[in-house]
Amino acid sequence: MPDFPLPLMIFAAGFGTRMGALTADRPKPLIPVAGRALIDHALEVGQRAGVSRTVVNTHYRAGQMAAHLAGRDILISHEAGQILETGGGLKAALPLLGDGPVAILNSDGIWTGANPLRELAAAWDPSRMEALLLLLPLADTLAHGPKGDFRLAPDGRIHRGEGGEDHVYIGAQILDPARIAATPDAVFSLNKPWTEMIAAGTAYGIVHRGGWCDVGHPEGIAAAEALLHSAQDD
């Protein structure tokens, strides 16, 4: 398989507070799902896509994360003093990621079906996009909640805050990091540049051809394992 054209950032620095006691002695990305650490599922997505450069950020129980990743061709962006949130974490990792667009995965997602990174790369158009987010219709998601994150327009642009948000962001995207690099703050969420990109008309979405489960809470473990089992049976 040819190399994936972009570097990959995997967010793995969070405290995992919604996991309760499960993260008392380990970081959330090391919680096992179907016999493997969560982060290994995300890393496999990258490997199957042909990613050649992967960066993982760490903060909470970073020593455990470093030990788990030791011996692999993975760069670590350690957030030592404070957790930087998603935008700040990406900004801090940019020297390791290099110039140009970046693919991003959350470490607490399970995807089945088409490879998320390959889907995004096939649809990415840097001449008109600053962001391309992978989405699912709200009705097709597992245990997400009653509200969606975005409305997906017929032209592929995403919108929010106007009602009718019937699509869910499922933790995979490609970003042009220019706005992130230019943000003066050290700690900020990607929601800030997303809002700016939506206003500029440069934020787009595509619908994933497969399933997804958020493993951000204990109930998500069983749901993710059921999803994986169902995918094996297909």
CSV table of C-alpha atoms in Angstrom, one decimal:
chain,number,residue,atom,x,y,z
A,1,MET,CA,0.0,0.0,0.0
A,2,PRO,CA,1.4,3.4,-0.9
A,3,ASP,CA,2.2,5.9,1.9
A,4,PHE,CA,-0.6,8.0,3.2
A,5,PRO,CA,0.0,11.5,2.0
A,6,LEU,CA,-0.3,13.3,5.3
A,7,PRO,CA,1.1,13.0,8.8
A,8,LEU,CA,-1.2,11.7,11.5
A,9,MET,CA,-1.9,13.2,14.9
A,10,ILE,CA,-3.6,11.0,17.6
A,11,PHE,CA,-5.1,12.9,20.6
A,12,ALA,CA,-4.3,10.9,23.7
A,13,ALA,CA,-3.6,13.4,26.4
A,14,GLY,CA,-7.0,13.7,28.1
A,15,PHE,CA,-7.8,12.8,31.7
A,16,GLY,CA,-10.7,10.5,30.8
A,17,THR,CA,-12.8,11.7,33.7
A,18,ARG,CA,-16.0,10.3,32.2
A,19,MET,CA,-14.5,6.8,32.5
A,20,GLY,CA,-14.6,7.1,36.3
A,21,ALA,CA,-12.6,4.4,38.2
A,22,LEU,CA,-11.3,2.9,34.9
A,23,THR,CA,-8.9,5.8,34.5
A,24,ALA,CA,-7.8,6.0,38.2
A,25,ASP,CA,-4.7,4.0,37.4
A,26,ARG,CA,-4.2,4.3,33.7
A,27,PRO,CA,-4.8,6.8,30.8
A,28,LYS,CA,-8.0,6.3,28.8
A,29,PRO,CA,-6.2,5.3,25.6
A,30,LEU,CA,-4.9,2.2,27.5
A,31,ILE,CA,-8.3,0.9,28.5
A,32,PRO,CA,-8.8,-2.5,26.7
A,33,VAL,CA,-11.5,-2.9,24.1
A,34,ALA,CA,-11.9,-6.3,22.5
A,35,GLY,CA,-8.6,-7.3,24.1
A,36,ARG,CA,-6.5,-4.4,22.8
A,37,ALA,CA,-5.7,-0.9,24.1
A,38,LEU,CA,-8.0,1.8,22.7
A,39,ILE,CA,-5.1,3.6,21.2
A,40,ASP,CA,-4.0,0.5,19.3
A,41,HIS,CA,-7.2,0.5,17.4
A,42,ALA,CA,-6.5,4.1,16.3
A,43,LEU,CA,-2.9,3.2,15.4
A,44,GLU,CA,-4.2,0.3,13.3
A,45,VAL,CA,-6.4,2.7,11.3
A,46,GLY,CA,-3.3,4.6,10.5
A,47,GLN,CA,-1.2,1.6,9.7
A,48,ARG,CA,-3.9,0.2,7.3
A,49,ALA,CA,-4.1,3.6,5.6
A,50,GLY,CA,-0.3,3.6,5.1
A,51,VAL,CA,0.6,6.5,7.4
A,52,SER,CA,4.3,7.1,7.5
A,53,ARG,CA,4.5,9.6,10.3
A,54,THR,CA,2.4,9.4,13.5
A,55,VAL,CA,2.5,11.8,16.5
A,56,VAL,CA,0.7,11.0,19.8
A,57,ASN,CA,0.3,13.7,22.5
A,58,THR,CA,0.5,12.7,26.1
A,59,HIS,CA,-0.2,14.3,29.5
A,60,TYR,CA,-2.1,12.2,32.1
A,61,ARG,CA,0.0,9.2,33.2
A,62,ALA,CA,2.3,10.0,30.3
A,63,GLY,CA,4.9,7.4,31.5
A,64,GLN,CA,2.5,4.6,30.9
A,65,MET,CA,1.7,5.9,27.4
A,66,ALA,CA,5.4,6.2,26.6
A,67,ALA,CA,6.1,2.7,27.8
A,68,HIS,CA,3.2,1.3,25.7
A,69,LEU,CA,4.4,3.0,22.6
A,70,ALA,CA,8.1,2.3,23.1
A,71,GLY,CA,9.8,0.5,20.2
A,72,ARG,CA,7.3,1.7,17.6
A,73,ASP,CA,8.0,4.4,15.0
A,74,ILE,CA,5.8,6.9,16.8
A,75,LEU,CA,6.7,10.4,17.9
A,76,ILE,CA,5.4,11.7,21.3
A,77,SER,CA,4.4,15.3,21.9
A,78,HIS,CA,4.4,15.5,25.7
A,79,GLU,CA,2.3,18.2,27.4
A,80,ALA,CA,4.3,18.5,30.6
A,81,GLY,CA,2.9,21.5,32.5
A,82,GLN,CA,-0.7,21.5,31.7
A,83,ILE,CA,-3.1,19.8,29.3
A,84,LEU,CA,-3.4,22.0,26.2
A,85,GLU,CA,-6.8,20.8,24.9
A,86,THR,CA,-7.2,19.7,21.3
A,87,GLY,CA,-6.2,23.0,19.5
A,88,GLY,CA,-3.3,23.7,21.8
A,89,GLY,CA,-2.2,20.1,21.7
A,90,LEU,CA,-2.1,20.2,17.9
A,91,LYS,CA,-0.3,23.5,17.9
A,92,ALA,CA,2.3,22.1,20.2
A,93,ALA,CA,2.8,19.1,18.0
A,94,LEU,CA,3.2,21.0,14.7
A,95,PRO,CA,7.0,20.9,14.8
A,96,LEU,CA,6.9,17.1,14.8
A,97,LEU,CA,4.2,16.9,12.2
A,98,GLY,CA,5.9,19.1,9.6
A,99,ASP,CA,4.4,21.6,7.2
A,100,GLY,CA,1.0,21.3,5.5
A,101,PRO,CA,-2.3,19.6,6.3
A,102,VAL,CA,-2.6,17.1,9.1
A,103,ALA,CA,-4.8,14.1,9.6
A,104,ILE,CA,-6.2,13.7,13.1
A,105,LEU,CA,-7.8,10.8,15.0
A,106,ASN,CA,-9.3,10.7,18.5
A,107,SER,CA,-7.9,7.8,20.5
A,108,ASP,CA,-11.3,7.0,22.0
A,109,GLY,CA,-13.1,6.0,18.9
A,110,ILE,CA,-13.8,2.7,17.2
A,111,TRP,CA,-14.4,2.7,13.4
A,112,THR,CA,-15.6,-0.1,11.2
A,113,GLY,CA,-16.1,-0.3,7.4
A,114,ALA,CA,-14.1,2.0,5.1
A,115,ASN,CA,-10.8,3.3,6.5
A,116,PRO,CA,-11.5,6.7,7.9
A,117,LEU,CA,-8.2,8.2,6.8
A,118,ARG,CA,-8.5,6.9,3.3
A,119,GLU,CA,-12.0,8.3,3.0
A,120,LEU,CA,-10.8,11.7,4.1
A,121,ALA,CA,-7.7,11.8,1.9
A,122,ALA,CA,-9.8,10.9,-1.2
A,123,ALA,CA,-12.2,13.8,-0.6
A,124,TRP,CA,-9.6,16.4,0.6
A,125,ASP,CA,-9.3,19.5,-1.6
A,126,PRO,CA,-6.8,22.0,-0.2
A,127,SER,CA,-7.9,24.6,-2.8
A,128,ARG,CA,-11.2,25.1,-1.0
A,129,MET,CA,-11.0,23.3,2.3
A,130,GLU,CA,-9.3,24.2,5.7
A,131,ALA,CA,-11.1,21.4,7.4
A,132,LEU,CA,-12.7,18.1,6.4
A,133,LEU,CA,-14.5,16.3,9.1
A,134,LEU,CA,-15.8,12.7,9.1
A,135,LEU,CA,-19.4,12.5,10.1
A,136,LEU,CA,-22.3,10.1,10.6
A,137,PRO,CA,-26.0,10.9,10.6
A,138,LEU,CA,-27.2,11.2,14.2
A,139,ALA,CA,-29.6,8.3,13.7
A,140,ASP,CA,-26.7,6.0,12.8
A,141,THR,CA,-24.5,6.6,15.9
A,142,LEU,CA,-24.3,4.6,19.1
A,143,ALA,CA,-24.8,6.2,22.5
A,144,HIS,CA,-24.0,9.8,21.3
A,145,GLY,CA,-27.0,11.7,22.7
A,146,PRO,CA,-30.0,13.4,21.5
A,147,LYS,CA,-28.3,16.2,19.5
A,148,GLY,CA,-26.0,16.3,16.5
A,149,ASP,CA,-22.9,18.4,16.1
A,150,PHE,CA,-23.2,19.8,12.6
A,151,ARG,CA,-25.6,20.3,9.7
A,152,LEU,CA,-24.2,19.0,6.4
A,153,ALA,CA,-25.2,21.1,3.4
A,154,PRO,CA,-25.7,19.7,-0.1
A,155,ASP,CA,-22.4,21.3,-1.2
A,156,GLY,CA,-20.5,19.5,1.6
A,157,ARG,CA,-20.0,22.5,3.9
A,158,ILE,CA,-20.8,22.1,7.6
A,159,HIS,CA,-22.8,24.5,9.7
A,160,ARG,CA,-23.9,24.7,13.4
A,161,GLY,CA,-25.7,26.9,15.7
A,162,GLU,CA,-28.6,27.3,13.3
A,163,GLY,CA,-30.7,24.3,14.3
A,164,GLY,CA,-31.0,21.1,12.3
A,165,GLU,CA,-27.6,19.7,13.4
A,166,ASP,CA,-28.3,16.1,12.4
A,167,HIS,CA,-24.7,14.8,11.9
A,168,VAL,CA,-22.2,13.8,14.5
A,169,TYR,CA,-18.4,14.3,14.3
A,170,ILE,CA,-16.8,10.9,14.7
A,171,GLY,CA,-13.3,11.8,15.7
A,172,ALA,CA,-11.4,11.8,12.3
A,173,GLN,CA,-10.5,14.9,10.2
A,174,ILE,CA,-8.0,16.6,8.0
A,175,LEU,CA,-7.0,20.2,8.9
A,176,ASP,CA,-4.9,22.9,7.4
A,177,PRO,CA,-3.1,24.0,10.6
A,178,ALA,CA,-2.4,27.6,9.5
A,179,ARG,CA,-5.1,29.0,11.8
A,180,ILE,CA,-4.0,26.8,14.6
A,181,ALA,CA,-0.4,27.9,14.3
A,182,ALA,CA,-1.5,31.6,14.2
A,183,THR,CA,-3.6,31.4,17.3
A,184,PRO,CA,-1.8,33.2,20.1
A,185,ASP,CA,-3.3,31.1,22.9
A,186,ALA,CA,-1.4,28.0,24.1
A,187,VAL,CA,-4.5,26.3,25.5
A,188,PHE,CA,-7.6,26.1,23.3
A,189,SER,CA,-10.1,23.8,21.7
A,190,LEU,CA,-10.3,23.0,18.0
A,191,ASN,CA,-13.9,24.4,18.3
A,192,LYS,CA,-12.4,27.9,18.0
A,193,PRO,CA,-10.7,27.4,14.6
A,194,TRP,CA,-13.7,25.3,13.5
A,195,THR,CA,-16.0,28.2,14.1
A,196,GLU,CA,-13.7,30.5,12.1
A,197,MET,CA,-13.5,28.0,9.2
A,198,ILE,CA,-17.3,27.5,9.2
A,199,ALA,CA,-17.7,31.3,9.0
A,200,ALA,CA,-15.2,31.5,6.1
A,201,GLY,CA,-17.0,28.7,4.3
A,202,THR,CA,-13.9,26.4,4.3
A,203,ALA,CA,-15.1,23.7,6.7
A,204,TYR,CA,-16.5,20.6,5.0
A,205,GLY,CA,-17.7,17.1,6.0
A,206,ILE,CA,-18.2,13.7,4.5
A,207,VAL,CA,-20.2,10.8,5.7
A,208,HIS,CA,-18.3,7.7,6.9
A,209,ARG,CA,-19.1,4.5,5.0
A,210,GLY,CA,-19.2,2.3,8.1
A,211,GLY,CA,-19.9,2.3,11.8
A,212,TRP,CA,-18.4,4.2,14.8
A,213,CYS,CA,-18.6,4.1,18.5
A,214,ASP,CA,-17.4,6.7,21.1
A,215,VAL,CA,-15.6,5.0,23.9
A,216,GLY,CA,-15.6,8.1,26.2
A,217,HIS,CA,-17.6,6.5,29.0
A,218,PRO,CA,-17.7,2.9,30.5
A,219,GLU,CA,-20.9,1.9,28.6
A,220,GLY,CA,-19.1,2.6,25.4
A,221,ILE,CA,-16.8,-0.4,25.9
A,222,ALA,CA,-19.5,-3.0,25.5
A,223,ALA,CA,-21.1,-1.0,22.6
A,224,ALA,CA,-17.7,-0.9,20.8
A,225,GLU,CA,-17.0,-4.5,21.3
A,226,ALA,CA,-20.5,-5.4,19.9
A,227,LEU,CA,-19.8,-3.1,16.9
A,228,LEU,CA,-16.5,-4.9,16.2
A,229,HIS,CA,-18.0,-8.3,16.6
A,230,SER,CA,-20.8,-7.3,14.2
A,231,ALA,CA,-18.2,-6.1,11.6
A,232,GLN,CA,-16.4,-9.4,11.8
A,233,ASP,CA,-19.6,-11.3,11.0
A,234,ASP,CA,-20.3,-9.2,7.9
